[in-house]
Amino acid sequence: MKHLFFGFIASCAALAFSAPAVAEITVDNADALEKAVRKARKGETIVIASGRYDLTDLKIPRDMTFEGQGDVIFYTTRPTEKGILNPLWDASLRVENIRFEGARAPDFNGAGIRHDGMNLTVVNCIFDSNEDGILATGQDEGVVTITGSAFINNGYGDGYSHGIYMASGHTLTVTASRFTGTRIGHHVKSLAAVTKITGSSFDDADGKTSYSIDASRGGAVTITGNSFIHAADGDNSTLINYDQTRGGDADALVITGNKILNRNQNGRLLRNGTELTPVIDGNEITNEAGGRLVLN
């Protein structure tokens, strides 16, 4: 019996020793990062040391995590085809503590992250002065989750690029994030089946932002507990747009518990281009500087 017991322990130890561990790779320059991405196994974490990384269309071929330590800035000195980072089909990416800035492309849709993959998770990141902060064109069942992040001065200025543009995918969730000065485009444009935006702030600033939130494929949309500053000279006098110009189903629209500071004399909370009756409740509106905005 004793031999059997020790044999069992030895077998367990051998299994534990032989089990493949998910490694961490640490890099401190752009070349090393590109090599690490090519070599990384599925699910590995790449730890990125403080510094500036000149990257253009870095393709992410499989699931991985980028974890910035200190002040990590991803930028590009060249025109991108898609963006600074580009997760590919079936790849899921998690990024933490990274700043993305200056993405430009010939089609005016250069993105901090151009997501062509499955799931994207963004935590504590900053997207500053890109044509699109995040442009998601990936798989229909994909989920994009944004937490504690900032989108500042994004947008080319032609109305076709945005802070976040969820062009395809199932669910977009934005929590505790900040949008400031999006240029002509929308702070958030979502064509997802489900869009949830909570605890975040939207400030048109000097960007002449269009809609704060545009859901032009309908879906189930929840906008709760956010704050909005609606500029006097914005590109659009309406804060939220909900319609089916891009198809989809008008499933649900909930706008509750938001605080709105309106400076636009023609301000409107909602443009609803569907027959759906939205739930609008508990929103607080302050009109100043000649602003006139009512709930309906």
Short mmCIF file of C-alpha atoms in Angstrom, two decimals:
data_model
loop_
_atom_site.label_atom_id
_atom_site.label_comp_id
_atom_site.label_asym_id
_atom_site.label_seq_id
_atom_site.Cartn_x
_atom_site.Cartn_y
_atom_site.Cartn_z
CA MET A 1 0.00 0.00 0.00
CA LYS A 2 2.88 2.29 0.92
CA HIS A 3 4.50 1.72 -2.48
CA LEU A 4 1.25 2.49 -4.24
CA PHE A 5 0.89 5.76 -2.33
CA PHE A 6 4.40 6.95 -3.15
CA GLY A 7 3.92 5.83 -6.74
CA PHE A 8 0.80 8.01 -6.94
CA ILE A 9 2.70 11.03 -5.55
CA ALA A 10 5.53 10.50 -8.00
CA SER A 11 3.08 10.27 -10.91
CA CYS A 12 1.41 13.54 -9.86
CA ALA A 13 4.78 15.26 -9.55
CA ALA A 14 5.79 14.05 -12.99
CA LEU A 15 2.54 15.33 -14.48
CA ALA A 16 2.98 18.70 -12.77
CA PHE A 17 6.56 18.96 -14.01
CA SER A 18 5.64 18.09 -17.58
CA ALA A 19 2.57 20.35 -17.85
CA PRO A 20 3.34 23.24 -20.20
CA ALA A 21 3.42 26.54 -18.33
CA VAL A 22 2.20 29.75 -19.91
CA ALA A 23 5.29 31.92 -19.91
CA GLU A 24 5.87 35.63 -19.55
CA ILE A 25 8.15 37.38 -22.01
CA THR A 26 9.65 40.76 -21.11
CA VAL A 27 10.69 43.23 -23.83
CA ASP A 28 12.16 46.74 -23.81
CA ASN A 29 12.24 47.80 -27.48
CA ALA A 30 10.12 47.56 -30.62
CA ASP A 31 12.26 44.92 -32.37
CA ALA A 32 12.14 42.67 -29.32
CA LEU A 33 8.38 43.10 -29.09
CA GLU A 34 7.87 42.14 -32.73
CA LYS A 35 10.03 39.03 -32.26
CA ALA A 36 8.19 38.11 -29.06
CA VAL A 37 4.82 38.34 -30.83
CA ARG A 38 6.03 36.00 -33.58
CA LYS A 39 7.37 33.45 -31.07
CA ALA A 40 4.73 33.67 -28.34
CA ARG A 41 2.58 30.63 -27.73
CA LYS A 42 -1.17 30.92 -27.42
CA GLY A 43 -2.14 32.58 -24.16
CA GLU A 44 1.27 33.98 -23.26
CA THR A 45 1.80 37.40 -21.68
CA ILE A 46 4.28 39.89 -23.06
CA VAL A 47 5.42 42.34 -20.38
CA ILE A 48 6.45 45.64 -21.94
CA ALA A 49 8.95 47.87 -20.16
CA SER A 50 8.51 51.63 -19.93
CA GLY A 51 9.47 53.45 -23.13
CA ARG A 52 8.39 54.52 -26.61
CA TYR A 53 7.75 51.84 -29.23
CA ASP A 54 7.57 52.76 -32.93
CA LEU A 55 5.17 50.16 -34.38
CA THR A 56 3.20 49.91 -37.61
CA ASP A 57 0.64 47.15 -38.31
CA LEU A 58 2.00 44.75 -35.69
CA LYS A 59 -0.03 41.64 -36.46
CA ILE A 60 -1.22 39.50 -33.53
CA PRO A 61 -1.62 35.93 -34.88
CA ARG A 62 -2.90 34.15 -31.75
CA ASP A 63 -4.31 34.83 -28.27
CA MET A 64 -1.99 36.84 -26.04
CA THR A 65 -1.77 39.63 -23.45
CA PHE A 66 0.25 42.85 -23.61
CA GLU A 67 0.97 44.25 -20.14
CA GLY A 68 2.66 47.63 -19.95
CA GLN A 69 4.82 48.53 -16.97
CA GLY A 70 5.40 52.21 -16.30
CA ASP A 71 4.90 54.68 -19.16
CA VAL A 72 4.51 52.61 -22.32
CA ILE A 73 3.73 54.46 -25.55
CA PHE A 74 2.96 52.78 -28.86
CA TYR A 75 3.19 55.23 -31.76
CA THR A 76 3.96 55.13 -35.46
CA THR A 77 6.14 57.29 -37.67
CA ARG A 78 4.77 55.72 -40.87
CA PRO A 79 1.32 55.46 -42.44
CA THR A 80 -0.42 52.28 -41.34
CA GLU A 81 -2.40 49.90 -43.51
CA LYS A 82 -4.74 49.24 -40.58
CA GLY A 83 -3.35 50.35 -37.25
CA ILE A 84 -0.59 50.21 -34.67
CA LEU A 85 -1.77 46.79 -33.46
CA ASN A 86 -3.76 44.39 -35.64
CA PRO A 87 -5.17 41.22 -34.02
CA LEU A 88 -5.91 38.73 -36.81
CA TRP A 89 -8.85 36.39 -37.40
CA ASP A 90 -9.51 34.05 -34.42
CA ALA A 91 -6.98 35.87 -32.23
CA SER A 92 -8.03 37.44 -28.92
CA LEU A 93 -5.95 40.21 -27.36
CA ARG A 94 -5.84 41.78 -23.91
CA VAL A 95 -3.91 45.05 -23.51
CA GLU A 96 -3.21 46.83 -20.24
CA ASN A 97 -1.48 50.10 -19.33
CA ILE A 98 -0.48 51.23 -22.84
CA ARG A 99 -0.85 54.55 -24.66
CA PHE A 100 -1.58 54.53 -28.41
CA GLU A 101 -1.00 57.69 -30.39
CA GLY A 102 -0.75 59.11 -33.89
CA ALA A 103 -2.11 56.30 -36.10
CA ARG A 104 -2.69 57.48 -39.69
CA ALA A 105 -3.67 55.57 -42.84
CA PRO A 106 -4.24 56.35 -46.53
CA ASP A 107 -7.97 55.65 -46.06
CA PHE A 108 -8.11 57.97 -42.99
CA ASN A 109 -8.98 55.03 -40.69
CA GLY A 110 -5.63 54.42 -39.03
CA ALA A 111 -6.40 52.94 -35.61
CA GLY A 112 -4.60 52.58 -32.34
CA ILE A 113 -5.97 49.03 -32.45
CA ARG A 114 -7.54 47.62 -35.62
CA HIS A 115 -9.23 44.49 -34.30
CA ASP A 116 -9.92 41.83 -36.94
CA GLY A 117 -10.04 38.96 -34.44
CA MET A 118 -12.35 37.39 -31.85
CA ASN A 119 -12.28 39.13 -28.45
CA LEU A 120 -10.54 42.35 -27.41
CA THR A 121 -10.07 43.49 -23.81
CA VAL A 122 -8.60 46.93 -23.09
CA VAL A 123 -7.77 47.99 -19.52
CA ASN A 124 -6.30 51.31 -18.39
CA CYS A 125 -5.15 52.41 -21.84
CA ILE A 126 -5.06 55.80 -23.58
CA PHE A 127 -5.83 56.46 -27.25
CA ASP A 128 -4.67 59.91 -28.25
CA SER A 129 -4.84 61.63 -31.67
CA ASN A 130 -5.45 58.57 -33.83
CA GLU A 131 -7.84 58.54 -36.78
CA ASP A 132 -9.75 55.81 -34.91
CA GLY A 133 -8.99 54.98 -31.32
CA ILE A 134 -10.26 51.42 -31.75
CA LEU A 135 -11.74 50.07 -34.99
CA ALA A 136 -13.26 46.61 -34.56
CA THR A 137 -13.99 44.78 -37.81
CA GLY A 138 -13.65 41.24 -36.47
CA GLN A 139 -15.83 38.20 -36.00
CA ASP A 140 -19.58 38.45 -35.56
CA GLU A 141 -19.48 36.61 -32.22
CA GLY A 142 -16.60 38.70 -30.86
CA VAL A 143 -16.72 40.68 -27.63
CA VAL A 144 -14.95 44.01 -27.10
CA THR A 145 -14.56 45.15 -23.48
CA ILE A 146 -13.11 48.56 -22.57
CA THR A 147 -12.44 49.45 -18.91
CA GLY A 148 -10.82 52.47 -17.28
CA SER A 149 -9.49 53.88 -20.55
CA ALA A 150 -9.32 57.30 -22.23
CA PHE A 151 -10.01 58.39 -25.83
CA ILE A 152 -8.65 61.87 -26.55
CA ASN A 153 -8.76 63.89 -29.80
CA ASN A 154 -9.33 60.89 -32.05
CA GLY A 155 -10.97 61.15 -35.49
CA TYR A 156 -9.63 62.27 -38.86
CA GLY A 157 -12.27 64.99 -39.06
CA ASP A 158 -14.33 63.70 -41.97
CA GLY A 159 -17.14 62.14 -39.91
CA TYR A 160 -16.14 58.56 -40.80
CA SER A 161 -13.66 57.91 -38.00
CA HIS A 162 -14.41 57.75 -34.29
CA GLY A 163 -13.20 57.23 -30.74
CA ILE A 164 -14.47 53.65 -30.84
CA TYR A 165 -16.00 52.14 -33.97
CA MET A 166 -17.48 48.68 -33.42
CA ALA A 167 -18.17 47.83 -37.06
CA SER A 168 -18.81 44.14 -36.36
CA GLY A 169 -18.98 41.88 -33.34
CA HIS A 170 -21.63 40.76 -30.87
CA THR A 171 -21.03 42.82 -27.72
CA LEU A 172 -19.38 46.12 -26.89
CA THR A 173 -19.01 46.99 -23.20
CA VAL A 174 -17.50 50.31 -22.12
CA THR A 175 -17.04 50.96 -18.40
CA ALA A 176 -15.41 53.79 -16.42
CA SER A 177 -13.82 55.33 -19.50
CA ARG A 178 -13.39 58.88 -20.78
CA PHE A 179 -13.98 60.42 -24.23
CA THR A 180 -12.77 63.94 -25.01
CA GLY A 181 -12.70 66.04 -28.17
CA THR A 182 -13.47 63.43 -30.83
CA ARG A 183 -13.07 65.29 -34.13
CA ILE A 184 -16.34 65.44 -36.13
CA GLY A 185 -16.96 61.67 -35.72
CA HIS A 186 -18.76 59.99 -32.84
CA HIS A 187 -17.27 59.24 -29.46
CA VAL A 188 -18.70 55.72 -29.78
CA LYS A 189 -20.21 54.19 -32.91
CA SER A 190 -21.51 50.67 -32.31
CA LEU A 191 -23.07 48.24 -34.75
CA ALA A 192 -22.92 45.45 -32.18
CA ALA A 193 -25.95 43.36 -31.25
CA VAL A 194 -25.42 44.40 -27.61
CA THR A 195 -23.95 47.72 -26.47
CA LYS A 196 -23.45 48.56 -22.79
CA ILE A 197 -21.98 51.91 -21.76
CA THR A 198 -21.81 52.66 -18.04
CA GLY A 199 -19.98 54.95 -15.64
CA SER A 200 -18.15 56.82 -18.41
CA SER A 201 -17.74 60.48 -19.41
CA PHE A 202 -18.19 62.19 -22.77
CA ASP A 203 -16.89 65.71 -23.40
CA ASP A 204 -17.13 67.24 -26.87
CA ALA A 205 -14.43 69.80 -25.91
CA ASP A 206 -13.05 71.42 -29.08
CA GLY A 207 -13.53 68.41 -31.31
CA LYS A 208 -16.94 69.41 -32.72
CA THR A 209 -18.06 65.86 -32.02
CA SER A 210 -21.08 64.41 -33.81
CA TYR A 211 -23.16 61.92 -31.76
CA SER A 212 -21.76 60.93 -28.39
CA ILE A 213 -23.19 57.45 -29.00
CA ASP A 214 -24.40 56.17 -32.35
CA ALA A 215 -26.17 52.81 -32.54
CA SER A 216 -27.20 52.69 -36.19
CA ARG A 217 -27.78 48.94 -36.30
CA GLY A 218 -30.24 48.96 -33.45
CA GLY A 219 -29.58 46.14 -31.01
CA ALA A 220 -29.91 46.05 -27.24
CA VAL A 221 -28.37 49.30 -26.01
CA THR A 222 -27.89 50.33 -22.38
CA ILE A 223 -26.54 53.78 -21.49
CA THR A 224 -26.49 54.19 -17.72
CA GLY A 225 -24.70 56.31 -15.13
CA ASN A 226 -22.62 58.37 -17.55
CA SER A 227 -21.86 62.08 -17.79
CA PHE A 228 -22.06 64.18 -20.96
CA ILE A 229 -20.85 67.68 -21.84
CA HIS A 230 -22.61 68.69 -25.04
CA ALA A 231 -20.82 71.52 -26.85
CA ALA A 232 -22.54 74.61 -28.25
CA ASP A 233 -20.89 74.18 -31.66
CA GLY A 234 -20.86 70.39 -32.02
CA ASP A 235 -21.17 68.78 -35.43
CA ASN A 236 -24.52 67.33 -34.33
CA SER A 237 -27.04 68.77 -31.90
CA THR A 238 -28.19 65.28 -30.81
CA LEU A 239 -26.37 63.27 -28.14
CA ILE A 240 -27.59 59.73 -28.88
CA ASN A 241 -28.70 58.18 -32.15
CA TYR A 242 -30.59 54.88 -32.39
CA ASP A 243 -31.79 53.62 -35.77
CA GLN A 244 -31.55 50.75 -38.25
CA THR A 245 -29.89 52.42 -41.21
CA ARG A 246 -27.27 49.64 -41.05
CA GLY A 247 -29.83 46.85 -40.54
CA GLY A 248 -30.21 44.86 -37.33
CA ASP A 249 -33.13 44.65 -34.91
CA ALA A 250 -34.53 47.29 -32.58
CA ASP A 251 -34.30 45.16 -29.42
CA ALA A 252 -34.03 47.57 -26.49
CA LEU A 253 -32.86 51.06 -25.62
CA VAL A 254 -32.31 52.08 -21.99
CA ILE A 255 -31.05 55.58 -21.09
CA THR A 256 -31.07 56.01 -17.32
CA GLY A 257 -29.24 57.82 -14.55
CA ASN A 258 -27.05 60.01 -16.77
CA LYS A 259 -25.91 63.59 -16.07
CA ILE A 260 -25.95 65.96 -19.05
CA LEU A 261 -24.46 69.43 -19.21
CA ASN A 262 -25.83 70.97 -22.41
CA ARG A 263 -24.58 74.12 -24.12
CA ASN A 264 -26.26 73.52 -27.48
CA GLN A 265 -29.31 75.68 -28.13
CA ASN A 266 -30.76 73.00 -30.42
CA GLY A 267 -29.74 70.10 -28.18
CA ARG A 268 -31.63 66.83 -28.27
CA LEU A 269 -31.07 63.83 -26.03
CA LEU A 270 -32.16 61.20 -28.53
CA ARG A 271 -32.87 60.65 -32.17
CA ASN A 272 -34.88 57.42 -32.35
CA GLY A 273 -35.41 56.26 -35.93
CA THR A 274 -37.27 53.09 -34.93
CA GLU A 275 -40.71 52.21 -33.59
CA LEU A 276 -39.18 50.94 -30.34
CA THR A 277 -40.26 52.77 -27.18
CA PRO A 278 -37.08 53.51 -25.19
CA VAL A 279 -36.75 53.51 -21.42
CA ILE A 280 -35.62 57.01 -20.38
CA ASP A 281 -35.54 57.66 -16.66
CA GLY A 282 -33.61 59.42 -13.91
CA ASN A 283 -31.45 61.57 -16.17
CA GLU A 284 -30.31 64.97 -14.92
CA ILE A 285 -30.01 67.83 -17.42
CA THR A 286 -28.31 71.17 -16.83
CA ASN A 287 -28.65 73.75 -19.59
CA GLU A 288 -26.15 76.60 -19.69
CA ALA A 289 -24.70 79.11 -22.17
CA GLY A 290 -27.98 79.31 -24.06
CA GLY A 291 -28.45 75.55 -24.19
CA ARG A 292 -31.94 74.15 -24.54
CA LEU A 293 -32.19 70.39 -24.16
CA VAL A 294 -35.14 68.43 -22.86
CA LEU A 295 -35.58 64.71 -22.42
CA ASN A 296 -37.91 64.24 -25.37
#
